[in-house]
Amino acid sequence: SQQGEEDPQALSIQEGENATMNCSYKTSINNLQWYRQNSGRGLVHLILIRSNEREKHSGRLRVTLDTSKKSSSLLITASRAADTASYFCASGRGNTPLVFGKGTRLSVIA
Amino acid sequence: DVKVTQSSRYLVKRTGEKVFLECVQDMDHENMFWYRQDPGLGLRLIYFSYDVKMKEKGDIPEGYSVSREKKERFSLILESASTNQTSMYLCASSRMGQGHSYEQYFGPGTRLTVT
């Protein structure tokens, strides 16, 4: 399977600022998922957006999906030092394994 | 809460050894997955399983095999460990989707070093 791509590869912001990460994928999908990984740990599921949805919110997270452009974005508002982690998008298609991107490393400086 | 556990957090093995990595999930999930994660390469799927005794090759199965004798347990086997298999290994599980993919639950990872 071909991986998606996140952009940027790394992002450094000040606490309180918003962080935006983008994701592109290659094939048609049923849903697009975002995961977070703290250093040296497993991934944790954050949010899932279905292919017929354009925007979804969960707390300080906002995800958009543009299926015509095969892209998604994750916005974290009012970032905190504890948001420092790597963020991965994963595209889902039928009951086949998710295709993960390479991730964006976010650093939030207090 | 869904819990996925992996047998070791850190493991050091010698070249040529046979290595077993164990993964157990407690949510009765049908699907289980093994990934390796390397800097700059992201997550790469090694093998996955949709059911007991079933296995499917992922993107990089060479040098690995798997076993799923019970629904809750999925083992990754390195038949003869090599230094290029030094990596972080992540196990995950999910429900079986009816035409769509459910979220995956990950274990904490095993950092394997082969010397």
Short mmCIF file of N, CA and C in Angstrom, two decimals, chain A residues 37-105:
data_model
loop_
_atom_site.label_atom_id
_atom_site.label_comp_id
_atom_site.label_asym_id
_atom_site.label_seq_id
_atom_site.Cartn_x
_atom_site.Cartn_y
_atom_site.Cartn_z
N GLN A 37 1.13 10.40 18.72
CA GLN A 37 2.12 9.53 19.33
C GLN A 37 3.07 10.36 20.16
N ASN A 38 3.06 10.11 21.45
CA ASN A 38 4.07 10.70 22.32
C ASN A 38 5.37 9.93 22.14
N SER A 39 6.47 10.59 22.41
CA SER A 39 7.78 10.04 22.13
C SER A 39 7.96 8.65 22.70
N GLY A 40 8.29 7.69 21.85
CA GLY A 40 8.59 6.34 22.29
C GLY A 40 7.39 5.52 22.74
N ARG A 41 6.20 5.97 22.41
CA ARG A 41 4.99 5.26 22.83
C ARG A 41 4.17 4.82 21.63
N GLY A 42 3.06 4.12 21.91
CA GLY A 42 2.15 3.73 20.83
C GLY A 42 1.30 4.90 20.38
N LEU A 43 0.57 4.68 19.28
CA LEU A 43 -0.30 5.72 18.75
C LEU A 43 -1.64 5.70 19.47
N VAL A 44 -2.23 6.88 19.58
CA VAL A 44 -3.54 7.02 20.20
C VAL A 44 -4.48 7.67 19.20
N HIS A 45 -5.66 7.06 19.00
CA HIS A 45 -6.63 7.59 18.06
C HIS A 45 -7.22 8.90 18.58
N LEU A 46 -7.27 9.91 17.70
CA LEU A 46 -7.81 11.22 18.08
C LEU A 46 -9.21 11.44 17.52
N ILE A 47 -9.36 11.25 16.22
CA ILE A 47 -10.61 11.64 15.59
C ILE A 47 -10.73 10.93 14.25
N LEU A 48 -11.97 10.65 13.84
CA LEU A 48 -12.27 10.00 12.57
C LEU A 48 -13.28 10.86 11.84
N ILE A 49 -13.02 11.11 10.57
CA ILE A 49 -13.98 11.85 9.75
C ILE A 49 -14.35 10.97 8.57
N ARG A 50 -15.64 10.82 8.31
CA ARG A 50 -16.10 9.97 7.23
C ARG A 50 -16.01 10.70 5.89
N SER A 51 -16.03 9.94 4.82
CA SER A 51 -15.84 10.54 3.49
C SER A 51 -16.97 11.47 3.10
N ASN A 52 -18.14 11.33 3.73
CA ASN A 52 -19.26 12.21 3.39
C ASN A 52 -19.34 13.42 4.34
N GLU A 53 -18.36 13.58 5.20
CA GLU A 53 -18.29 14.73 6.09
C GLU A 53 -17.21 15.68 5.60
N ARG A 54 -17.38 16.96 5.89
CA ARG A 54 -16.40 17.96 5.46
C ARG A 54 -15.62 18.52 6.64
N GLU A 55 -16.24 18.50 7.82
CA GLU A 55 -15.58 19.09 8.99
C GLU A 55 -16.09 18.38 10.24
N LYS A 56 -15.17 18.24 11.21
CA LYS A 56 -15.54 17.61 12.46
C LYS A 56 -14.75 18.23 13.59
N HIS A 57 -15.38 18.37 14.75
CA HIS A 57 -14.74 18.99 15.90
C HIS A 57 -14.72 18.00 17.06
N SER A 58 -13.66 18.10 17.86
CA SER A 58 -13.59 17.35 19.10
C SER A 58 -12.71 18.14 20.06
N GLY A 59 -13.34 18.82 21.01
CA GLY A 59 -12.57 19.66 21.95
C GLY A 59 -11.80 20.73 21.20
N ARG A 60 -10.48 20.74 21.36
CA ARG A 60 -9.64 21.73 20.67
C ARG A 60 -9.20 21.27 19.28
N LEU A 61 -9.71 20.16 18.84
CA LEU A 61 -9.34 19.63 17.52
C LEU A 61 -10.41 19.95 16.49
N ARG A 62 -9.94 20.34 15.32
CA ARG A 62 -10.85 20.54 14.19
C ARG A 62 -10.23 19.85 12.98
N VAL A 63 -10.99 18.98 12.36
CA VAL A 63 -10.50 18.25 11.19
C VAL A 63 -11.37 18.62 10.00
N THR A 64 -10.73 18.84 8.87
CA THR A 64 -11.46 19.04 7.62
C THR A 64 -11.05 17.97 6.63
N LEU A 65 -11.92 17.71 5.69
CA LEU A 65 -11.67 16.70 4.66
C LEU A 65 -12.16 17.22 3.33
N ASP A 66 -11.29 17.16 2.34
CA ASP A 66 -11.64 17.55 0.97
C ASP A 66 -11.35 16.34 0.08
N THR A 67 -12.38 15.58 -0.22
CA THR A 67 -12.17 14.35 -0.99
C THR A 67 -11.81 14.65 -2.44
N SER A 68 -12.21 15.82 -2.96
CA SER A 68 -11.87 16.16 -4.34
C SER A 68 -10.37 16.40 -4.48
N LYS A 69 -9.75 16.87 -3.42
CA LYS A 69 -8.30 17.12 -3.42
C LYS A 69 -7.54 16.01 -2.72
N LYS A 70 -8.26 15.02 -2.20
CA LYS A 70 -7.63 13.94 -1.44
C LYS A 70 -6.73 14.52 -0.35
N SER A 71 -7.31 15.40 0.47
CA SER A 71 -6.51 16.02 1.52
C SER A 71 -7.35 16.25 2.76
N SER A 72 -6.66 16.36 3.88
CA SER A 72 -7.29 16.62 5.17
C SER A 72 -6.38 17.53 5.96
N SER A 73 -6.95 18.26 6.90
CA SER A 73 -6.13 19.06 7.80
C SER A 73 -6.59 18.86 9.24
N LEU A 74 -5.64 18.96 10.14
CA LEU A 74 -5.90 18.88 11.58
C LEU A 74 -5.47 20.20 12.19
N LEU A 75 -6.40 20.86 12.86
CA LEU A 75 -6.11 22.10 13.55
C LEU A 75 -6.22 21.86 15.04
N ILE A 76 -5.17 22.22 15.77
CA ILE A 76 -5.20 22.19 17.23
C ILE A 76 -5.20 23.64 17.69
N THR A 77 -6.26 24.05 18.36
CA THR A 77 -6.35 25.43 18.80
C THR A 77 -5.77 25.59 20.21
N ALA A 78 -5.29 26.80 20.49
CA ALA A 78 -4.77 27.14 21.82
C ALA A 78 -3.84 26.05 22.34
N SER A 79 -2.79 25.79 21.60
CA SER A 79 -1.92 24.65 21.90
C SER A 79 -1.27 24.78 23.28
N ARG A 80 -0.95 23.61 23.83
CA ARG A 80 -0.31 23.51 25.14
C ARG A 80 0.98 22.72 25.00
N ALA A 81 1.87 22.86 25.95
CA ALA A 81 3.12 22.10 25.91
C ALA A 81 2.84 20.60 25.84
N ALA A 82 1.76 20.17 26.47
CA ALA A 82 1.41 18.75 26.49
C ALA A 82 0.96 18.24 25.12
N ASP A 83 0.72 19.14 24.17
CA ASP A 83 0.37 18.72 22.80
C ASP A 83 1.60 18.29 22.01
N THR A 84 2.78 18.53 22.54
CA THR A 84 4.00 18.13 21.87
C THR A 84 3.99 16.62 21.62
N ALA A 85 4.05 16.24 20.35
CA ALA A 85 3.93 14.83 19.96
C ALA A 85 4.07 14.75 18.44
N SER A 86 4.02 13.54 17.92
CA SER A 86 3.91 13.35 16.47
C SER A 86 2.47 13.04 16.13
N TYR A 87 2.01 13.57 15.00
CA TYR A 87 0.63 13.38 14.58
C TYR A 87 0.62 12.70 13.21
N PHE A 88 -0.20 11.67 13.11
CA PHE A 88 -0.28 10.88 11.89
C PHE A 88 -1.70 10.87 11.35
N CYS A 89 -1.81 10.98 10.03
CA CYS A 89 -3.11 10.72 9.42
C CYS A 89 -3.10 9.29 8.89
N ALA A 90 -4.29 8.73 8.77
CA ALA A 90 -4.42 7.36 8.25
C ALA A 90 -5.70 7.29 7.44
N SER A 91 -5.58 6.79 6.22
CA SER A 91 -6.75 6.70 5.35
C SER A 91 -7.32 5.28 5.39
N GLY A 92 -8.64 5.19 5.46
CA GLY A 92 -9.32 3.91 5.57
C GLY A 92 -10.18 3.65 4.35
N ARG A 93 -10.10 2.41 3.84
CA ARG A 93 -10.87 2.06 2.64
C ARG A 93 -11.35 0.62 2.80
N GLY A 94 -12.65 0.47 3.03
CA GLY A 94 -13.21 -0.85 3.23
C GLY A 94 -12.57 -1.49 4.45
N ASN A 95 -12.59 -2.81 4.51
CA ASN A 95 -11.96 -3.49 5.63
C ASN A 95 -10.53 -3.88 5.25
N THR A 96 -9.82 -2.89 4.73
CA THR A 96 -8.40 -3.09 4.45
C THR A 96 -7.60 -2.31 5.49
N PRO A 97 -6.35 -2.66 5.70
CA PRO A 97 -5.57 -1.93 6.72
C PRO A 97 -5.48 -0.44 6.42
N LEU A 98 -5.46 0.35 7.46
CA LEU A 98 -5.26 1.78 7.31
C LEU A 98 -3.91 2.05 6.64
N VAL A 99 -3.86 3.13 5.87
CA VAL A 99 -2.60 3.57 5.28
C VAL A 99 -2.16 4.81 6.04
N PHE A 100 -1.05 4.71 6.76
CA PHE A 100 -0.56 5.81 7.59
C PHE A 100 0.40 6.68 6.82
N GLY A 101 0.37 7.99 7.14
CA GLY A 101 1.39 8.90 6.65
C GLY A 101 2.64 8.80 7.51
N LYS A 102 3.62 9.62 7.19
CA LYS A 102 4.90 9.58 7.91
C LYS A 102 4.90 10.48 9.13
N GLY A 103 3.89 11.30 9.30
CA GLY A 103 3.75 12.05 10.53
C GLY A 103 4.30 13.46 10.49
N THR A 104 3.74 14.30 11.36
CA THR A 104 4.24 15.65 11.61
C THR A 104 4.67 15.73 13.06
N ARG A 105 5.91 16.17 13.29
CA ARG A 105 6.40 16.34 14.68
C ARG A 105 6.07 17.76 15.13
#
